[in-house]
CSV table of C-alpha atoms in Angstrom, one decimal:
chain,number,residue,atom,x,y,z
Y,63,UNK,CA,22.9,31.2,-6.3
Y,64,UNK,CA,23.4,34.8,-5.3
Y,65,UNK,CA,21.5,37.9,-4.5
Y,66,UNK,CA,17.8,38.2,-5.2
Y,67,UNK,CA,17.5,34.6,-6.6
Y,68,UNK,CA,19.2,33.2,-3.5
Y,69,UNK,CA,16.7,35.0,-1.3
Y,70,UNK,CA,13.8,33.7,-3.3
Y,71,UNK,CA,15.2,30.2,-3.1
Y,72,UNK,CA,15.8,30.4,0.7
Y,73,UNK,CA,12.2,31.6,1.2
Y,74,UNK,CA,10.6,29.1,-1.1
Y,75,UNK,CA,12.7,26.1,0.1
Y,76,UNK,CA,11.4,26.6,3.6
Y,77,UNK,CA,7.7,26.8,2.6
Y,78,UNK,CA,5.4,23.8,2.1
Y,79,UNK,CA,4.2,25.2,-1.2
Y,80,UNK,CA,7.4,24.4,-3.1
Y,81,UNK,CA,7.8,20.8,-2.0
Y,82,UNK,CA,4.1,20.0,-2.3
Y,83,UNK,CA,4.0,21.4,-5.8
Y,84,UNK,CA,7.2,19.6,-6.8
Y,85,UNK,CA,5.8,16.3,-5.5
Y,86,UNK,CA,2.7,16.7,-7.7
Y,87,UNK,CA,4.8,17.7,-10.7
Y,88,UNK,CA,7.2,14.9,-10.2
Y,89,UNK,CA,4.4,12.4,-10.0
Y,90,UNK,CA,2.6,13.8,-13.1
Y,91,UNK,CA,5.9,13.8,-15.0
Y,92,UNK,CA,6.5,10.2,-13.9
Y,93,UNK,CA,2.9,9.2,-15.0
Y,94,UNK,CA,3.5,10.8,-18.4
Y,95,UNK,CA,6.8,8.9,-18.9
Y,96,UNK,CA,5.1,5.7,-17.8
Y,97,UNK,CA,2.3,6.2,-20.3
Y,98,UNK,CA,4.8,7.0,-23.1
Y,99,UNK,CA,6.6,3.8,-22.3
Y,100,UNK,CA,3.3,1.9,-22.6
Y,101,UNK,CA,3.2,1.3,-18.8
Y,102,UNK,CA,6.3,-0.7,-18.8
Y,103,UNK,CA,6.5,-2.3,-15.4
Y,104,UNK,CA,10.0,-0.8,-14.7
Y,105,UNK,CA,8.7,2.7,-15.5
Y,106,UNK,CA,6.6,2.6,-12.3
Y,107,UNK,CA,5.4,6.1,-11.5
Y,108,UNK,CA,6.1,5.8,-7.7
Y,109,UNK,CA,9.7,4.5,-8.4
Y,110,UNK,CA,10.3,7.3,-11.0
Y,111,UNK,CA,8.9,10.1,-8.8
Y,112,UNK,CA,10.7,9.0,-5.7
Y,113,UNK,CA,14.0,8.8,-7.6
Y,114,UNK,CA,13.5,12.2,-9.2
Y,115,UNK,CA,12.6,13.9,-5.9
Y,116,UNK,CA,15.6,12.3,-4.2
Y,117,UNK,CA,17.8,13.7,-6.9
Y,118,UNK,CA,16.3,17.2,-6.6
Y,119,UNK,CA,16.8,17.1,-2.8
Y,120,UNK,CA,20.4,15.9,-3.2
Y,121,UNK,CA,21.2,18.6,-5.8
Y,122,UNK,CA,19.6,21.4,-3.7
Y,123,UNK,CA,21.1,20.1,-0.4
Y,124,UNK,CA,17.6,19.9,1.1
Y,125,UNK,CA,17.2,17.7,4.2
Y,126,UNK,CA,14.3,15.2,4.1
Y,127,UNK,CA,12.4,16.7,7.1
Y,128,UNK,CA,12.1,20.1,5.2
Y,129,UNK,CA,10.8,18.2,2.1
Y,130,UNK,CA,8.4,16.1,4.2
Y,131,UNK,CA,7.0,19.2,5.9
Y,132,UNK,CA,5.5,20.2,2.6
Y,133,UNK,CA,4.8,16.8,1.2
Y,134,UNK,CA,2.9,15.7,4.3
Y,135,UNK,CA,-0.3,17.1,2.9
Y,136,UNK,CA,-0.1,14.3,0.3
Y,137,UNK,CA,1.0,11.8,2.9
Y,138,UNK,CA,-1.9,12.7,5.2
Y,139,UNK,CA,-4.4,11.6,2.6
Y,140,UNK,CA,-3.4,8.0,3.2
Y,141,UNK,CA,-5.7,8.0,6.2
Y,142,UNK,CA,-8.9,9.1,4.4
Y,143,UNK,CA,-7.9,6.9,1.4
Y,144,UNK,CA,-7.8,3.9,3.7
Y,145,UNK,CA,-11.3,4.7,5.0
Y,146,UNK,CA,-12.4,5.1,1.3
Y,147,UNK,CA,-11.5,1.5,0.7
Y,148,UNK,CA,-14.9,0.7,2.2
Y,149,UNK,CA,-16.5,1.8,-1.0
Y,150,UNK,CA,-14.9,-0.7,-3.4
Y,151,UNK,CA,-15.3,-3.3,-0.7
Y,152,UNK,CA,-19.0,-2.6,-0.5
Y,153,UNK,CA,-19.4,-2.5,-4.3
Y,154,UNK,CA,-18.0,-6.0,-4.6
Y,155,UNK,CA,-19.8,-7.2,-1.5
Y,156,UNK,CA,-22.0,-9.7,-3.5
Y,157,UNK,CA,-19.0,-11.4,-5.1
Y,158,UNK,CA,-17.2,-11.3,-1.8
Y,159,UNK,CA,-20.1,-13.0,-0.1
Y,160,UNK,CA,-20.2,-15.7,-2.8
Y,161,UNK,CA,-16.5,-16.4,-2.7
Y,162,UNK,CA,-16.0,-15.7,1.0
Y,163,UNK,CA,-14.6,-19.0,2.1
Y,164,UNK,CA,-11.8,-19.3,-0.5
Y,165,UNK,CA,-11.0,-15.6,0.0
Y,166,UNK,CA,-10.8,-15.8,3.8
Y,167,UNK,CA,-8.6,-18.9,3.8
Y,168,UNK,CA,-6.3,-17.3,1.2
Y,169,UNK,CA,-6.3,-14.1,3.1
Y,170,UNK,CA,-5.2,-15.6,6.4
Y,171,UNK,CA,-2.6,-17.8,4.7
Y,172,UNK,CA,-1.2,-15.0,2.5
Y,173,UNK,CA,-1.2,-12.4,5.2
Y,174,UNK,CA,0.6,-14.7,7.7
Y,175,UNK,CA,3.1,-15.8,5.0
Y,176,UNK,CA,3.8,-12.2,3.9
Y,177,UNK,CA,4.7,-11.2,7.5
Y,178,UNK,CA,6.4,-14.5,8.6
Y,179,UNK,CA,8.6,-14.8,5.4
Y,180,UNK,CA,9.7,-11.1,5.6
Y,181,UNK,CA,10.6,-11.4,9.3
Y,182,UNK,CA,12.0,-15.0,9.0
Y,183,UNK,CA,14.2,-14.4,6.0
Y,184,UNK,CA,15.6,-11.2,7.4
Y,185,UNK,CA,16.3,-12.7,10.8
Y,186,UNK,CA,17.9,-15.9,9.2
Y,187,UNK,CA,20.3,-13.7,7.2
Y,188,UNK,CA,21.3,-11.7,10.3
Y,189,UNK,CA,19.2,-8.5,10.2
Y,190,UNK,CA,18.9,-6.5,13.4
Y,191,UNK,CA,15.7,-7.1,15.4
Y,192,UNK,CA,14.6,-3.5,14.6
Y,193,UNK,CA,14.9,-4.0,10.9
Y,194,UNK,CA,13.3,-7.4,10.9
Y,195,UNK,CA,10.3,-6.1,12.9
Y,196,UNK,CA,10.1,-3.1,10.5
Y,197,UNK,CA,9.9,-5.6,7.6
Y,198,UNK,CA,7.1,-7.7,9.0
Y,199,UNK,CA,4.1,-5.5,8.0
Y,200,UNK,CA,5.6,-4.6,4.6
Y,201,UNK,CA,2.7,-6.0,2.5
Y,202,UNK,CA,0.1,-3.9,4.3
Y,203,UNK,CA,-0.9,-0.5,3.0
Y,204,UNK,CA,1.3,2.3,4.4
Y,205,UNK,CA,-0.7,3.9,7.2
Y,206,UNK,CA,-1.6,0.5,8.6
Y,207,UNK,CA,2.0,-0.8,8.2
Y,208,UNK,CA,3.4,2.2,9.9
Y,209,UNK,CA,0.9,1.9,12.8
Y,210,UNK,CA,1.8,-1.8,13.3
Y,211,UNK,CA,5.5,-1.1,13.1
Y,212,UNK,CA,5.2,1.4,15.9
Y,213,UNK,CA,3.2,-1.0,18.0
Y,214,UNK,CA,5.6,-3.9,17.7
Y,215,UNK,CA,8.9,-2.0,18.1
Y,216,UNK,CA,9.9,-1.4,14.5
Y,217,UNK,CA,10.8,2.0,13.0
Y,218,UNK,CA,7.7,3.4,11.3
Y,219,UNK,CA,9.5,5.5,8.7
Y,220,UNK,CA,11.8,2.6,7.8
Y,221,UNK,CA,8.6,0.5,7.4
Y,222,UNK,CA,7.3,3.2,5.1
Y,223,UNK,CA,10.4,2.6,2.9
Y,224,UNK,CA,9.9,-1.1,2.9
Y,225,UNK,CA,6.2,-0.7,2.1
Y,226,UNK,CA,7.1,1.4,-1.0
Y,227,UNK,CA,9.8,-1.0,-2.1
Y,228,UNK,CA,7.5,-4.1,-1.7
Y,229,UNK,CA,4.7,-2.3,-3.6
Y,230,UNK,CA,7.0,-1.3,-6.5
Y,231,UNK,CA,8.6,-4.8,-6.7
Y,232,UNK,CA,5.3,-6.5,-6.6
Y,233,UNK,CA,3.9,-4.2,-9.2
Y,234,UNK,CA,6.9,-4.8,-11.5
Y,235,UNK,CA,7.1,-8.6,-11.3
Y,236,UNK,CA,3.5,-9.5,-10.2
Y,237,UNK,CA,1.7,-9.9,-13.6
Y,238,UNK,CA,4.8,-11.6,-15.2
Y,239,UNK,CA,5.1,-14.1,-12.3
Y,240,UNK,CA,1.4,-14.9,-12.2
Y,241,UNK,CA,1.2,-15.5,-15.9
Y,242,UNK,CA,4.2,-17.9,-15.6
Y,243,UNK,CA,2.2,-19.7,-12.9
Y,244,UNK,CA,-0.6,-20.2,-15.5
Y,245,UNK,CA,-2.9,-17.9,-13.7
Y,246,UNK,CA,-5.5,-16.6,-16.1
Y,247,UNK,CA,-8.3,-15.4,-13.9
Y,248,UNK,CA,-8.1,-11.6,-13.4
Y,249,UNK,CA,-9.9,-11.8,-10.1
Y,250,UNK,CA,-7.2,-14.1,-8.7
Y,251,UNK,CA,-4.3,-12.1,-10.3
Y,252,UNK,CA,-5.7,-8.9,-8.7
Y,253,UNK,CA,-6.2,-10.5,-5.3
Y,254,UNK,CA,-2.6,-11.9,-5.2
Y,255,UNK,CA,-1.1,-8.5,-6.3
Y,256,UNK,CA,-3.2,-6.4,-3.9
Y,257,UNK,CA,-2.5,-8.7,-1.0
Y,258,UNK,CA,1.2,-8.7,-1.6
Y,259,UNK,CA,1.8,-5.1,-2.8
Y,260,UNK,CA,-1.1,-3.0,-1.5
Y,261,UNK,CA,-1.9,0.4,-3.3
Y,262,UNK,CA,1.1,0.4,-5.7
Y,263,UNK,CA,0.1,-3.1,-6.8
Y,264,UNK,CA,-3.5,-2.0,-7.1
Y,265,UNK,CA,-2.6,0.8,-9.4
Y,266,UNK,CA,-0.9,-1.8,-11.6
Y,267,UNK,CA,-3.8,-4.2,-11.3
Y,268,UNK,CA,-6.2,-1.6,-12.7
Y,269,UNK,CA,-4.1,-1.6,-15.9
Y,270,UNK,CA,-5.0,-5.3,-16.3
Y,271,UNK,CA,-8.7,-4.8,-16.0
Y,272,UNK,CA,-11.3,-3.2,-13.7
Y,273,UNK,CA,-12.0,-6.6,-12.2
Y,274,UNK,CA,-8.4,-7.2,-11.4
Y,275,UNK,CA,-8.2,-3.7,-9.9
Y,276,UNK,CA,-11.3,-4.2,-7.7
Y,277,UNK,CA,-10.1,-7.5,-6.4
Y,278,UNK,CA,-6.7,-6.0,-5.8
Y,279,UNK,CA,-8.3,-3.1,-3.8
Y,280,UNK,CA,-10.3,-5.7,-1.9
Y,281,UNK,CA,-7.2,-7.8,-1.1
Y,282,UNK,CA,-5.4,-4.6,0.0
Y,283,UNK,CA,-8.2,-3.6,2.3
Y,284,UNK,CA,-8.6,-7.0,3.8
Y,285,UNK,CA,-4.9,-7.6,4.1
Y,286,UNK,CA,-4.5,-4.3,6.0
Y,287,UNK,CA,-7.1,-5.5,8.5
Y,288,UNK,CA,-5.6,-9.0,8.7
Y,289,UNK,CA,-2.0,-7.8,9.1
Y,290,UNK,CA,-3.1,-5.4,11.8
Y,291,UNK,CA,-4.5,-8.4,13.7
Y,292,UNK,CA,-1.9,-11.1,12.9
Y,293,UNK,CA,1.4,-9.2,13.2
Y,294,UNK,CA,0.9,-7.8,16.7
Y,295,UNK,CA,-0.2,-11.2,17.8
Y,296,UNK,CA,2.8,-12.8,16.2
Y,297,UNK,CA,5.2,-10.2,17.8
Y,298,UNK,CA,3.6,-10.8,21.2
Y,299,UNK,CA,4.1,-14.6,20.7
Y,300,UNK,CA,7.7,-14.1,19.7
Y,301,UNK,CA,8.4,-12.1,22.9
Y,302,UNK,CA,7.1,-14.9,25.2
Q,199,UNK,CA,-17.2,16.3,-2.9
Q,200,UNK,CA,-16.7,18.4,0.2
Q,201,UNK,CA,-19.4,16.5,2.1
Q,202,UNK,CA,-17.9,13.2,1.0
Q,203,UNK,CA,-14.4,14.2,2.1
Q,204,UNK,CA,-15.9,15.4,5.5
Q,205,UNK,CA,-17.6,12.0,5.8
Q,206,UNK,CA,-14.3,10.1,5.2
Q,207,UNK,CA,-12.5,12.3,7.7
Q,208,UNK,CA,-15.3,11.8,10.3
Q,209,UNK,CA,-15.1,8.0,10.0
Q,210,UNK,CA,-11.3,8.2,10.3
Q,211,UNK,CA,-11.8,10.4,13.4
Q,212,UNK,CA,-14.3,8.0,14.9
Q,213,UNK,CA,-11.9,5.1,14.2
Q,214,UNK,CA,-9.0,7.0,15.9
Q,215,UNK,CA,-11.2,7.7,18.9
Q,216,UNK,CA,-12.4,4.1,19.2
Q,217,UNK,CA,-8.8,2.8,19.0
Q,218,UNK,CA,-7.6,5.2,21.7
Q,219,UNK,CA,-10.6,4.6,23.9
Q,220,UNK,CA,-10.6,0.8,23.7
Q,221,UNK,CA,-6.8,0.5,23.2
Q,222,UNK,CA,-7.4,-1.6,20.1
Q,223,UNK,CA,-4.4,-3.2,18.4
Q,224,UNK,CA,-5.4,-1.8,14.9
Q,225,UNK,CA,-4.7,1.6,13.3
Q,226,UNK,CA,-7.5,4.2,13.4
Q,227,UNK,CA,-8.1,4.4,9.6
Q,228,UNK,CA,-8.7,0.7,9.5
Q,229,UNK,CA,-11.4,0.9,12.1
Q,230,UNK,CA,-12.8,3.9,10.2
Q,231,UNK,CA,-12.9,1.7,7.1
Q,232,UNK,CA,-14.8,-1.1,8.9
Q,233,UNK,CA,-17.2,1.4,10.4
Q,234,UNK,CA,-17.9,2.9,6.9
Q,235,UNK,CA,-18.4,-0.5,5.4
Q,236,UNK,CA,-20.9,-1.4,8.1
Q,237,UNK,CA,-22.8,1.8,7.5
Q,238,UNK,CA,-22.9,1.1,3.7
Q,239,UNK,CA,-24.1,-2.4,4.3
Q,240,UNK,CA,-26.8,-1.2,6.7
Q,241,UNK,CA,-27.8,1.6,4.4
Q,242,UNK,CA,-27.8,-0.8,1.3
Q,243,UNK,CA,-26.1,1.6,-1.1
Q,244,UNK,CA,-23.3,4.1,-1.7
Q,245,UNK,CA,-24.3,7.8,-2.0
Q,246,UNK,CA,-23.1,9.0,-5.4
Q,247,UNK,CA,-20.9,11.9,-4.1
Q,248,UNK,CA,-19.2,9.4,-1.7
Q,249,UNK,CA,-18.6,6.9,-4.5
Q,250,UNK,CA,-17.2,9.6,-6.8
Q,251,UNK,CA,-14.8,11.0,-4.1
Q,252,UNK,CA,-13.7,7.6,-2.9
Q,253,UNK,CA,-13.0,6.4,-6.4
Q,254,UNK,CA,-11.2,9.7,-7.1
Q,255,UNK,CA,-8.9,9.3,-4.1
Q,256,UNK,CA,-8.3,5.6,-4.8
Q,257,UNK,CA,-7.4,6.2,-8.5
Q,258,UNK,CA,-4.5,8.4,-7.4
Q,259,UNK,CA,-3.5,6.1,-4.6
Q,260,UNK,CA,0.1,5.7,-5.9
Q,261,UNK,CA,1.0,9.3,-5.3
Q,262,UNK,CA,0.2,9.0,-1.6
Q,263,UNK,CA,3.2,6.7,-1.3
Q,264,UNK,CA,5.7,9.2,-2.7
Q,265,UNK,CA,6.5,11.4,0.3
Q,266,UNK,CA,7.1,8.3,2.5
Q,267,UNK,CA,9.1,6.7,-0.3
Q,268,UNK,CA,11.5,9.6,-0.6
Q,269,UNK,CA,12.3,8.9,3.0
Q,270,UNK,CA,14.5,6.1,1.7
Q,271,UNK,CA,17.3,8.7,1.6
Q,272,UNK,CA,17.3,9.0,5.4
Q,273,UNK,CA,18.0,5.3,5.7
Q,274,UNK,CA,20.6,4.7,3.0
Q,275,UNK,CA,23.4,4.0,5.5
Q,276,UNK,CA,21.3,1.5,7.4
Q,277,UNK,CA,20.1,-0.1,4.2
Q,278,UNK,CA,23.7,-0.4,3.0
Q,279,UNK,CA,24.7,-2.0,6.3
Q,280,UNK,CA,22.0,-4.7,6.2
Q,281,UNK,CA,21.4,-4.8,2.5
Q,282,UNK,CA,21.5,-8.6,2.1
Q,283,UNK,CA,18.8,-9.6,4.6
Q,284,UNK,CA,16.7,-6.6,3.5
Q,285,UNK,CA,16.9,-7.4,-0.2
Q,286,UNK,CA,16.4,-11.1,0.3
Q,287,UNK,CA,13.4,-10.5,2.6
Q,288,UNK,CA,11.8,-8.0,0.2
Q,289,UNK,CA,12.4,-10.0,-3.0
Q,290,UNK,CA,11.9,-13.6,-1.8
Q,291,UNK,CA,9.1,-12.7,0.6
Q,292,UNK,CA,7.2,-10.9,-2.1
Q,293,UNK,CA,7.7,-13.7,-4.7
Q,294,UNK,CA,6.6,-16.3,-2.1
Q,295,UNK,CA,3.5,-14.4,-1.1
Q,296,UNK,CA,2.4,-13.7,-4.7
Q,297,UNK,CA,2.8,-17.4,-5.6
Q,298,UNK,CA,1.2,-18.9,-2.6
Q,299,UNK,CA,-1.7,-16.5,-2.6
Q,300,UNK,CA,-2.5,-17.1,-6.3
Q,301,UNK,CA,-2.1,-20.9,-6.1
Q,302,UNK,CA,-4.2,-21.3,-2.9
Q,303,UNK,CA,-7.0,-19.0,-4.1
Q,304,UNK,CA,-7.1,-20.8,-7.5
Q,305,UNK,CA,-7.2,-24.3,-5.9
Q,306,UNK,CA,-10.0,-23.3,-3.5
Q,307,UNK,CA,-12.0,-21.4,-6.1
Q,308,UNK,CA,-11.9,-24.5,-8.4
Q,309,UNK,CA,-13.0,-26.8,-5.7
Q,310,UNK,CA,-15.9,-24.4,-4.9
Q,311,UNK,CA,-16.9,-24.2,-8.6
Q,312,UNK,CA,-16.8,-28.0,-8.9
Q,313,UNK,CA,-19.2,-28.4,-6.0
Q,314,UNK,CA,-21.7,-25.9,-7.4
Q,315,UNK,CA,-24.3,-27.4,-9.8
Q,316,UNK,CA,-23.7,-26.3,-13.3
Q,317,UNK,CA,-26.6,-24.7,-15.2
């Protein structure tokens, strides 16, 4: 690029406007493609938009911190979105109250297994301590997982990557696997997907049915809380 | 919508303040969520604007993961170095958790239903 065009590029590439807009466009494009492909699990909107944005950054030689400077306005909303989970939790409070014992037992078991298996498998296969600790909270929703990772000595931004990969993988294989297991209840499918793969899984669960989506959101919220309690305790125990 | 967004941010802020003040082991937004849930239970209902805004934010939850996800490019060397434990942990851990969660919940739910008197 030369002359005037080059100047414009240099100016825009350094401003949040460009990267914020591109993030929104990439996501909308990815959603469009996903819809065209009839929501094929592999055409996951997060996977597609992340891949597309990485390609753009590579081609334009843009360092990630410059990109994130703009995209952080989107990232920031993870905080209020976590708070907003109180609303679906409340809306299903009655069902939650009726099923509370099975849900609580499953939550504790699933949450502990998610963290222990992630840490254990990685450690057994020779991962560094930092990477294994960064993997432990991978099933929790991103702001929670990053907060936990920081507390226990992981690398928060590496955890963010693992959270996204876990979410995408769970969203891609979740429904298929649960149907193979003979699981027909949408509430149970949703709960398993949300506990395992947080918000990205919840977006997938809403495609099954509103009930699956609600239970997925419920599991995501509860697993966030449970992981935030269990993982620091587990890490503390490992250190003694 | 503006009022509802302000409310969400206020609860997040209250959560962050509590976490800092009491040195709690959980992230601020989670405490904010618990506080908001408590308020909704005490109040006995969700104000319509809050319900609209919350459902709006949550229906676009996926996009919020994109900026963090692009960060994978920062860690490509590290991921390549330790790819086997990472991939195994992500794939096996996820399959294991999905399976165990669904089977445990189904078994417990069936037991509960068997105990309840049928109409």
